[in-house]
Amino acid sequence: MNPKIVSPENPKFLDNTKGEIEFKNVTFAYETSRTDVLTNFNVKISPGQKVALVGETGVGKSTISKLIPRFYDVNQGEILVDGINIKEYDIYSLRSNIGHVQQDVYIFYGSIKDNILYGRPEATLEDVIDAAKKANIHDFIMSLEDGYNTLVGERGVKLSGGQKQRVSIARVFLKNPPVLILDEATSSLDNVTEKLIQKALDSLSKGRTTLVIAHRLSTISNSDEILVLTDEGISERGTHKELINNKGYYSELYNASLEI
């Protein structure tokens, strides 16, 4: 994250957020790199739409997810949320409207309840329990001797990868943001745990503008639109069925994944 990024002097605030996101002629390169990760990148995501990004490592999928909450600023072009450049928003207001679930989950020392409350600190215990149920982790928590007051250890060492992931999903349910970013959220999990978490993620994404960065293509077939990224930008776009019928790069990737 870039510490130089701050709110503007007279910021706008996101209220009653619709969740429309638009990249307009966005070019971006990391300070440590001489080459652009994105060049004149354009895409518009409608409110409530679920869009998946597919492509090889290094084509900018995760970068796109980091630019929306302004973890980095674009070099050229602009990113709009509800028609306004994100640089005009109060930074806390912008980020509080975005939920982020990623492969590497941050769990801090404390109880399971405290870790879920990180999504909305003022929430009640009833809210926390409701969020945990939606994330398919309530039953596991109740099986522990201290329930929601169970200490998870430094960096959550007492939790498995799947349990940490479900705690992070419960946080986002509690936060209830209009925009959701899922960045390789199930890529390191076994099949049984992945199905549990995918069910929770499908529920979480309903009614929200959702950007999914996919590792396993089987998890994105229900997306409203799939964008296939290459070094040249968007090479294919459409629904899962349309892209399969096109018999292009996405179809090759999907068929290859079925053989694994």
Rosetta silent file (secondary structure, phi, psi, omega in degrees, C-alpha in Angstrom):
SEQUENCE: MNPKIVSPENPKFLDNTKGEIEFKNVTFAYETSRTDVLTNFNVKISPGQKVALVGETGVGKSTISKLIPRFYDVNQGEILVDGINIKEYDIYSLRSNIGHVQQDVYIFYGSIKDNILYGRPEATLEDVIDAAKKANIHDFIMSLEDGYNTLVGERGVKLSGGQKQRVSIARVFLKNPPVLILDEATSSLDNVTEKLIQKALDSLSKGRTTLVIAHRLSTISNSDEILVLTDEGISERGTHKELINNKGYYSELYNASLEI
SCORE:     score description
SCORE:     0.000 S_00000001
   1 L     0.000  142.054 -177.124    0.000    0.000    0.000 S_00000001
   2 L   -90.002  114.770 -177.978    1.248    3.465   -0.845 S_00000001
   3 L   -67.976  -13.505 -178.656    1.501    5.686    2.287 S_00000001
   4 L   -74.495  -16.126 -174.601    1.455    8.822    0.090 S_00000001
   5 L   -78.868  120.647 -179.118   -2.219    8.335   -0.741 S_00000001
   6 L  -134.930  170.705  176.954   -4.428   10.659    1.309 S_00000001
   7 L   -72.395  151.346  175.476   -7.880   12.234    1.076 S_00000001
   8 L   -69.241  168.329 -177.138   -8.291   15.440   -0.963 S_00000001
   9 L   -63.588  -41.178  178.739   -8.712   18.784    0.819 S_00000001
  10 L  -122.048   76.659 -170.551  -12.466   18.982    0.178 S_00000001
  11 L   -73.735  154.446  169.321  -13.458   15.341   -0.185 S_00000001
  12 E   -92.665  157.840 -179.368  -16.716   13.869   -1.399 S_00000001
  13 L  -122.389  139.641 -179.701  -18.322   11.065    0.597 S_00000001
  14 L   -83.472  107.725  175.415  -19.898    7.889   -0.716 S_00000001
  15 L  -122.455  143.251 -178.475  -23.474    7.711    0.533 S_00000001
  16 L    50.483   48.955 -174.256  -26.162    5.388   -0.822 S_00000001
  17 L   -62.497  128.742  176.386  -23.500    3.865   -3.043 S_00000001
  18 L   -80.748  -38.249  178.335  -24.792    2.252   -6.228 S_00000001
  19 L    97.518   18.938  174.835  -21.499    0.486   -6.926 S_00000001
  20 L   -76.069  131.293 -179.121  -20.857    1.420  -10.553 S_00000001
  21 E  -124.972  133.043  178.591  -17.130    1.124  -11.326 S_00000001
  22 E  -138.733  129.344  171.082  -15.416    2.395  -14.458 S_00000001
  23 E   -98.675  122.967 -179.357  -11.795    2.320  -15.599 S_00000001
  24 E  -119.411  109.382  176.539  -11.178    5.005  -18.235 S_00000001
  25 E    50.401   45.468 -175.614   -7.920    4.835  -20.204 S_00000001
  26 E   -81.729  126.807  172.223   -6.048    3.600  -17.121 S_00000001
  27 E  -121.359  133.527 -178.148   -2.301    3.108  -17.354 S_00000001
  28 E  -147.973  138.561  172.236   -0.384    1.855  -14.338 S_00000001
  29 L  -139.332  141.654  175.064    3.112    0.620  -13.507 S_00000001
  30 L   -70.916  151.394 -177.646    4.628   -0.179  -10.114 S_00000001
  31 L   -59.180  -29.725 -177.504    7.523    2.041   -9.056 S_00000001
  32 L   -83.683   -1.935 -176.043    9.852   -0.961   -9.115 S_00000001
  33 L  -120.134  147.466  177.944    8.944   -1.844  -12.711 S_00000001
  34 L   -93.553  -11.072 -177.128    9.768   -0.215  -16.035 S_00000001
  35 L  -110.158  147.339  178.854    6.851   -1.811  -17.837 S_00000001
  36 L   -72.356  136.565  171.724    3.152   -0.999  -17.557 S_00000001
  37 L   -80.936  -38.636  175.647    0.921   -3.574  -15.916 S_00000001
  38 E  -126.123  139.249  178.448   -2.109   -1.863  -17.486 S_00000001
  39 E  -132.721  118.197 -178.582   -2.083    0.308  -20.609 S_00000001
  40 E    45.447   50.106 -176.834   -5.134    2.365  -21.655 S_00000001
  41 E   -82.564  131.231 -179.196   -7.345   -0.108  -19.827 S_00000001
  42 E  -132.205  129.550  172.634  -11.098    0.436  -20.133 S_00000001
  43 E  -162.306  146.624  178.434  -13.957   -1.431  -18.502 S_00000001
  44 E  -126.895  127.948  179.831  -17.308   -0.518  -16.944 S_00000001
  45 E  -112.840  121.474 -177.451  -19.020   -2.612  -14.267 S_00000001
  46 L   -76.689  155.357  177.942  -22.701   -1.900  -13.663 S_00000001
  47 L   -54.381  131.619  178.064  -24.198   -1.760  -10.155 S_00000001
  48 L    79.540   -1.307 -178.185  -24.840   -5.259   -8.809 S_00000001
  49 L   -81.709  142.668  176.280  -22.956   -6.926  -11.677 S_00000001
  50 E  -105.899  113.692 -176.643  -20.608   -9.849  -11.023 S_00000001
  51 E  -119.515  132.770  179.683  -17.530   -9.660  -13.251 S_00000001
  52 E  -110.154  141.799  176.373  -14.667  -12.155  -13.259 S_00000001
  53 E  -109.263  129.678 -177.979  -11.090  -11.544  -14.397 S_00000001
  54 E  -129.119  145.205  176.437   -9.150  -14.420  -15.935 S_00000001
  55 E   159.006  170.288 -178.544   -5.616  -14.583  -17.299 S_00000001
  56 L   -68.759  164.080  176.900   -2.046  -15.590  -16.688 S_00000001
  57 L   -59.732  135.074  175.272    0.020  -14.261  -13.794 S_00000001
  58 L    96.852    0.026 -178.098    1.280  -10.734  -14.375 S_00000001
  59 L   -90.885   -2.640  172.259   -1.469   -9.421  -16.671 S_00000001
  60 L   110.380    9.176 -176.813   -2.889   -7.093  -14.004 S_00000001
  61 H   -60.489  -55.071 -179.081   -5.780   -8.955  -12.376 S_00000001
  62 H   -68.681  -31.426  177.559   -4.757   -8.300   -8.760 S_00000001
  63 H   -59.978  -43.507  178.824   -3.500   -4.832   -9.688 S_00000001
  64 H   -57.283  -42.121 -178.612   -7.004   -3.882  -10.828 S_00000001
  65 H   -67.923  -27.324 -179.047   -8.374   -4.965   -7.437 S_00000001
  66 H   -84.926  -21.588  179.770   -5.787   -2.821   -5.607 S_00000001
  67 H   -78.018  -30.537 -176.993   -6.445    0.296   -7.684 S_00000001
  68 L   -63.361  -45.530  176.658  -10.163    0.481   -6.857 S_00000001
  69 L   -85.841   11.582  179.427   -9.652    1.127   -3.099 S_00000001
  70 L    61.498   40.435  168.769   -6.638    3.359   -3.926 S_00000001
  71 L   -69.299  -26.477  171.181   -3.952    1.160   -2.444 S_00000001
  72 L  -137.650  155.925  175.242   -2.092    2.590   -5.451 S_00000001
  73 L  -104.544  146.698 -179.602   -2.940    5.501   -7.734 S_00000001
  74 L   -67.954  153.960  175.593   -3.063    5.243  -11.525 S_00000001
  75 L   -82.349  -37.823  177.498   -0.335    6.874  -13.623 S_00000001
  76 E  -142.966  159.377 -179.590   -2.761    7.972  -16.326 S_00000001
  77 E    81.668 -165.230 -178.738   -6.515    7.868  -16.822 S_00000001
  78 E  -152.898  155.588  173.936   -9.071    7.644  -14.041 S_00000001
  79 E  -115.930  128.948 -177.914  -11.191    5.248  -12.039 S_00000001
  80 E  -112.308  139.126  168.324  -14.758    6.278  -11.310 S_00000001
  81 E  -120.442  122.493 -174.346  -17.142    5.002   -8.642 S_00000001
  82 L    53.313   38.048  173.513  -20.723    6.122   -9.235 S_00000001
  83 L    82.732    2.620 -178.618  -19.431    8.492  -11.913 S_00000001
  84 E  -120.024  136.305  178.809  -16.916   10.346   -9.711 S_00000001
  85 E   -56.573  130.002 -176.559  -13.127   10.010   -9.800 S_00000001
  86 H   -62.289  -20.492  177.967  -12.075    8.016   -6.732 S_00000001
  87 H   -69.709  -14.377  179.183   -9.367   10.619   -6.016 S_00000001
  88 H   -87.872  -11.763 -177.445  -12.163   13.041   -5.097 S_00000001
  89 E   -86.809  150.119  166.070  -13.522   10.792   -2.338 S_00000001
  90 L   -58.349  131.340 -171.988  -12.530   10.733    1.311 S_00000001
  91 H   -62.898  -39.271  179.240  -10.200    7.724    1.455 S_00000001
  92 H   -67.631  -40.083  179.019  -11.943    6.159    4.482 S_00000001
  93 H   -61.672  -42.473  179.079  -15.353    6.665    2.862 S_00000001
  94 H   -61.954  -52.645 -174.203  -14.138    4.942   -0.318 S_00000001
  95 H   -70.483  -27.537  179.330  -12.590    1.960    1.436 S_00000001
  96 H   -71.117  -14.983  177.893  -15.472    1.495    3.861 S_00000001
  97 L   -94.455    3.401 -177.072  -17.700    0.805    0.840 S_00000001
  98 E  -122.763  128.218  173.695  -15.441   -1.980   -0.430 S_00000001
  99 E  -103.948  136.201 -174.595  -15.145   -5.491    0.976 S_00000001
 100 E  -125.172  119.180  173.130  -11.987   -7.432    0.141 S_00000001
 101 E  -116.797  122.453 -177.124  -11.607  -11.212    0.456 S_00000001
 102 E  -132.589  173.328 -176.297   -8.232  -12.528   -0.600 S_00000001
 103 L   -64.286  -44.441 -179.553   -6.109  -15.646   -0.428 S_00000001
 104 L   -91.995  101.901 -175.126   -3.809  -14.322    2.314 S_00000001
 105 L   -88.672  135.762  176.375   -6.119  -13.543    5.220 S_00000001
 106 L   -93.987  115.813  175.265   -5.006  -11.229    8.019 S_00000001
 107 L  -116.678  127.053 -179.492   -5.975  -12.592   11.436 S_00000001
 108 L  -102.627  162.932 -179.255   -4.791  -10.668   14.482 S_00000001
 109 L   -64.105  129.357 -178.225   -4.230  -11.888   18.045 S_00000001
 110 L   152.785 -165.308 -179.040   -7.508  -11.897   19.931 S_00000001
 111 E   -86.739  165.716  174.699  -10.807  -13.761   19.948 S_00000001
 112 H   -60.773  -41.360  178.766  -12.776  -15.006   16.963 S_00000001
 113 H   -58.438  -46.186 -179.523  -15.457  -12.446   17.855 S_00000001
 114 H   -61.230  -38.120 -178.637  -12.913   -9.608   17.807 S_00000001
 115 H   -68.855  -34.654  176.488  -11.615  -10.741   14.423 S_00000001
 116 H   -74.100  -38.604  179.834  -15.099  -10.741   12.908 S_00000001
 117 H   -62.131  -18.412  177.414  -15.920   -7.383   14.536 S_00000001
 118 L   -55.204  -26.659  178.680  -13.009   -5.891   12.594 S_00000001
 119 L   -71.093  -32.123  178.500  -15.520   -5.616    9.733 S_00000001
 120 L  -158.939   88.014 -170.230  -17.813   -3.324   11.760 S_00000001
 121 L   -55.615  -26.508 -176.531  -16.539   -2.637   15.291 S_00000001
 122 L   -87.193    1.919 -175.853  -19.816   -1.206   16.581 S_00000001
 123 L   -68.685  156.967  178.351  -21.831   -4.324   15.660 S_00000001
 124 L   -85.839  166.806  176.118  -23.673   -6.404   18.271 S_00000001
 125 H   -60.956  -37.437  178.469  -22.930  -10.035   19.158 S_00000001
 126 H   -61.508  -39.219  176.775  -26.156  -10.978   17.376 S_00000001
 127 H   -63.712  -42.230  179.939  -24.831   -9.310   14.216 S_00000001
 128 H   -61.974  -45.268 -179.850  -21.542  -11.204   14.562 S_00000001
 129 H   -63.443  -42.293  178.141  -23.349  -14.531   14.953 S_00000001
 130 H   -60.276  -42.579  179.182  -25.553  -13.799   11.933 S_00000001
 131 H   -65.591  -39.716  179.866  -22.463  -12.991    9.836 S_00000001
 132 H   -65.903  -38.153  177.355  -20.735  -16.185   11.003 S_00000001
 133 H   -63.523  -42.975  179.631  -23.762  -18.275   10.057 S_00000001
 134 H   -65.346  -29.012  179.767  -23.798  -16.758    6.580 S_00000001
 135 L   -89.287    6.612  178.691  -20.065  -17.527    6.259 S_00000001
 136 L    59.254   39.094  177.204  -20.653  -21.178    7.261 S_00000001
 137 L  -127.803   -3.096 -178.620  -18.418  -20.970   10.329 S_00000001
 138 H   -59.549  -45.737 -177.410  -20.902  -20.591   13.221 S_00000001
 139 H   -61.734  -40.220  177.364  -21.144  -24.354   13.878 S_00000001
 140 H   -62.973  -44.872 -179.173  -17.352  -24.658   14.057 S_00000001
 141 H   -60.487  -42.210 -178.156  -17.133  -21.714   16.468 S_00000001
 142 H   -71.016  -16.957  177.152  -19.807  -23.220   18.724 S_00000001
 143 L   -79.450  -12.253  179.375  -17.874  -26.511   18.828 S_00000001
 144 L   -83.237  148.960 -175.248  -15.000  -24.713   20.578 S_00000001
 145 L   -57.655  -41.261 -178.270  -14.892  -24.646   24.379 S_00000001
 146 L  -101.122    9.663  176.563  -14.946  -20.833   24.542 S_00000001
 147 H    51.931 -128.866 -177.335  -17.088  -20.310   21.434 S_00000001
 148 H   -69.064  -14.926  178.785  -16.814  -16.788   20.056 S_00000001
 149 H   -91.543    6.210  178.948  -14.400  -15.854   22.856 S_00000001
 150 L   -63.807  129.549  176.548  -11.844  -18.428   21.698 S_00000001
 151 E   -79.186  135.778 -173.678   -8.397  -16.886   21.253 S_00000001
 152 L   -95.034   -8.419 -179.566   -6.966  -17.606   17.815 S_00000001
 153 L    83.950  171.222  179.992   -3.271  -17.083   18.612 S_00000001
 154 H   -61.324  125.859 -179.125   -0.688  -14.961   16.831 S_00000001
 155 H    57.322   23.126  176.393   -1.710  -14.573   13.165 S_00000001
 156 H    71.309   33.956 -174.630   -4.507  -17.063   13.788 S_00000001
 157 L   -62.073  -21.480 -178.877   -2.215  -20.079   14.242 S_00000001
 158 L   -83.703   -2.145  179.817   -5.008  -22.051   15.923 S_00000001
 159 L  -110.349  146.625  174.241   -7.156  -21.845   12.787 S_00000001
 160 L   -76.364  170.632  178.276   -6.815  -23.761    9.526 S_00000001
 161 H   -59.057  -42.110  179.924   -6.586  -21.951    6.204 S_00000001
 162 H   -67.899  -36.138  178.427  -10.258  -22.604    5.486 S_00000001
 163 H   -68.524  -41.082  176.096  -11.327  -21.420    8.929 S_00000001
 164 H   -59.826  -42.005 -178.317   -9.342  -18.192    8.550 S_00000001
 165 H   -62.809  -40.988 -179.575  -10.957  -17.656    5.176 S_00000001
 166 H   -70.515  -31.754  173.455  -14.439  -18.079    6.607 S_00000001
 167 H   -62.957  -42.277 -179.676  -13.647  -15.618    9.420 S_00000001
 168 H   -66.659  -34.355  177.822  -12.620  -13.087    6.759 S_00000001
 169 H   -70.022  -38.732  176.270  -15.853  -13.739    4.844 S_00000001
 170 H   -60.972  -38.862  176.660  -17.859  -13.249    8.067 S_00000001
 171 H   -56.020  -44.894 -175.947  -16.101   -9.880    8.475 S_00000001
 172 H   -72.285  -36.915  173.458  -17.310   -8.788    5.051 S_00000001
 173 H   -57.565  -41.502 -179.454  -20.863  -10.021    5.710 S_00000001
 174 H   -67.335  -39.934  179.911  -20.774   -7.884    8.858 S_00000001
 175 H   -66.794  -37.143  176.428  -19.358   -4.893    6.980 S_00000001
 176 L    57.188   53.184 -177.784  -22.073   -5.263    4.320 S_00000001
 177 L   -81.612  152.877  177.892  -20.324   -3.209    1.599 S_00000001
 178 L   -76.321  -18.957  179.830  -21.929   -2.413   -1.775 S_00000001
 179 E  -119.542  133.480 -176.818  -18.697   -3.342   -3.620 S_00000001
 180 E  -127.541  132.695  176.366  -16.981   -6.700   -3.196 S_00000001
 181 E  -120.323  121.709  178.408  -13.561   -7.823   -4.430 S_00000001
 182 E  -112.344  107.206 -173.794  -12.691  -11.522   -4.324 S_00000001
 183 E  -107.947   99.459  179.723   -8.991  -12.002   -5.082 S_00000001
 184 L    50.434   43.609 -167.537   -8.065  -15.682   -5.555 S_00000001
 185 L   -68.173  -19.182 -177.661  -10.211  -16.308   -2.481 S_00000001
 186 L  -125.343   14.231 -168.225  -10.297  -20.123   -2.701 S_00000001
 187 L   -70.068  -23.123 -174.967   -7.145  -21.021   -4.614 S_00000001
 188 L  -107.403   17.845 -173.555   -5.198  -22.693   -1.773 S_00000001
 189 L  -107.464  155.170  175.660   -8.008  -24.758   -0.236 S_00000001
 190 L   -71.888  165.959 -171.366   -8.979  -28.410   -0.487 S_00000001
 191 H   -62.619  -39.480 -178.491  -12.093  -29.283   -2.490 S_00000001
 192 H   -66.388  -46.855  179.471  -14.420  -29.835    0.476 S_00000001
 193 H   -65.625  -37.871 -179.962  -13.460  -26.566    2.157 S_00000001
 194 H   -60.740  -40.336 -179.384  -13.604  -24.745   -1.170 S_00000001
 195 H   -64.753  -40.069  177.030  -17.215  -25.816   -1.710 S_00000001
 196 H   -61.000  -46.695 -176.211  -18.191  -24.516    1.741 S_00000001
 197 H   -71.939  -37.571  179.169  -16.474  -21.205    1.115 S_00000001
 198 H   -63.483  -36.395  176.629  -17.734  -20.877   -2.446 S_00000001
 199 H   -62.249  -42.120  178.608  -21.275  -21.271   -1.162 S_00000001
 200 H   -66.158  -40.687 -179.223  -20.638  -18.445    1.313 S_00000001
 201 H   -67.181  -38.562  178.000  -19.075  -16.253   -1.384 S_00000001
 202 H   -62.540  -40.363  177.523  -21.993  -16.800   -3.763 S_00000001
 203 H   -67.213  -41.296 -178.572  -24.350  -15.689   -1.008 S_00000001
 204 H   -63.167  -36.688 -174.029  -22.129  -12.725   -0.147 S_00000001
 205 H   -79.348  -12.241 -178.272  -21.976  -11.449   -3.719 S_00000001
 206 L   -62.537  127.162  176.978  -25.759  -11.315   -4.245 S_00000001
 207 L    79.401    3.802  179.988  -26.923   -7.748   -4.788 S_00000001
 208 L  -117.856  150.328  168.936  -23.392   -6.318   -4.724 S_00000001
 209 E   -69.610  119.382 -172.420  -21.064   -5.149   -7.452 S_00000001
 210 E  -126.079  129.107  175.327  -18.565   -7.985   -7.383 S_00000001
 211 E  -111.744  120.394 -177.508  -15.145   -8.317   -8.987 S_00000001
 212 E  -113.016  125.179  173.293  -13.778  -11.863   -8.922 S_00000001
 213 E  -101.832  113.402 -165.946  -10.152  -12.702   -9.683 S_00000001
 214 L  -102.202  138.988  170.963  -10.289  -16.365  -10.505 S_00000001
 215 L  -106.431  -47.418  177.419   -7.807  -19.172  -10.165 S_00000001
 216 L   -98.165  114.732 -173.590  -10.242  -22.040  -10.490 S_00000001
 217 H   -66.501  -21.501  179.849  -12.487  -21.365  -13.470 S_00000001
 218 H   -64.140  -19.258 -176.501  -15.214  -23.623  -12.095 S_00000001
 219 H   -86.197   -5.929 -173.706  -15.960  -20.930   -9.482 S_00000001
 220 L  -119.368    7.897 -175.352  -16.873  -18.190  -11.972 S_00000001
 221 L   -63.805  -20.072  179.752  -19.245  -19.864  -14.428 S_00000001
 222 L   -94.125   11.551  179.177  -22.194  -17.979  -12.884 S_00000001
 223 L   -69.737  149.301  177.084  -20.598  -14.540  -13.443 S_00000001
 224 L   -67.605  -34.252  178.036  -22.547  -11.950  -15.425 S_00000001
 225 E  -151.130  142.590  176.876  -19.430  -11.292  -17.501 S_00000001
 226 E  -118.237  128.490  177.315  -15.949  -12.799  -17.730 S_00000001
 227 E  -107.485  125.142  177.796  -13.001  -10.727  -18.961 S_00000001
 228 E   -98.420  116.007 -177.028   -9.987  -12.588  -20.306 S_00000001
 229 E  -100.543  141.364  171.532   -6.847  -10.496  -19.819 S_00000001
 230 E  -131.312 -176.868  176.932   -3.547  -10.760  -21.662 S_00000001
 231 L   -61.234  -21.151 -178.336   -0.513   -8.470  -21.913 S_00000001
 232 L   -90.846   -4.936 -177.522   -2.441   -6.629  -24.649 S_00000001
 233 E   115.401 -145.231 -178.953   -5.509   -5.975  -22.481 S_00000001
 234 E   -82.673  115.449 -178.078   -8.945   -7.612  -22.753 S_00000001
 235 E   -95.372  -28.823  177.731   -8.776  -10.346  -25.380 S_00000001
 236 E  -145.803  151.166  174.069  -12.204  -11.908  -24.805 S_00000001
 237 E  -153.707  145.444 -179.784  -15.323  -10.994  -22.857 S_00000001
 238 E   157.810 -174.958  175.251  -18.736  -12.553  -22.392 S_00000001
 239 L   -76.284  167.852  177.999  -20.652  -15.047  -20.283 S_00000001
 240 H   -56.020  -46.288 -178.111  -19.181  -18.469  -19.526 S_00000001
 241 H   -63.257  -43.100 -179.630  -21.427  -20.062  -22.154 S_00000001
 242 H   -63.186  -42.403 -177.801  -20.547  -17.479  -24.800 S_00000001
 243 H   -70.448  -35.422  175.438  -16.810  -17.856  -24.214 S_00000001
 244 H   -63.406  -43.520 -179.203  -16.995  -21.652  -24.308 S_00000001
 245 H   -67.590  -27.078  178.903  -18.865  -21.467  -27.608 S_00000001
 246 H   -69.546  -20.128  179.216  -16.245  -19.048  -29.008 S_00000001
 247 L    54.635   40.600  177.714  -13.643  -21.814  -28.624 S_00000001
 248 L  -101.330 -149.561 -175.785  -10.905  -19.267  -27.871 S_00000001
 249 H   -62.774  -42.381 -179.761   -8.321  -18.952  -25.091 S_00000001
 250 H   -62.086  -43.788  179.209  -10.915  -19.121  -22.267 S_00000001
 251 H   -59.918  -40.259  177.449  -12.405  -22.300  -23.714 S_00000001
 252 H   -63.412  -45.451  179.994   -8.919  -23.843  -23.842 S_00000001
 253 H   -61.424  -44.879 -176.586   -8.213  -22.850  -20.238 S_00000001
 254 H   -65.976  -45.442 -179.641  -11.544  -24.196  -19.013 S_00000001
 255 H   -64.611  -35.955  178.625  -11.261  -27.520  -20.828 S_00000001
 256 H   -66.735  -35.188 -178.775   -7.695  -27.927  -19.551 S_00000001
 257 H   -68.611  -27.914  179.461   -8.883  -27.300  -15.969 S_00000001
 258 H   -72.516  -22.531 -177.613  -11.406  -30.126  -16.282 S_00000001
 259 H   -84.805  -12.578 -176.758   -8.619  -32.558  -17.120 S_00000001
 260 L   -74.502    0.000    0.000   -6.640  -31.804  -13.928 S_00000001
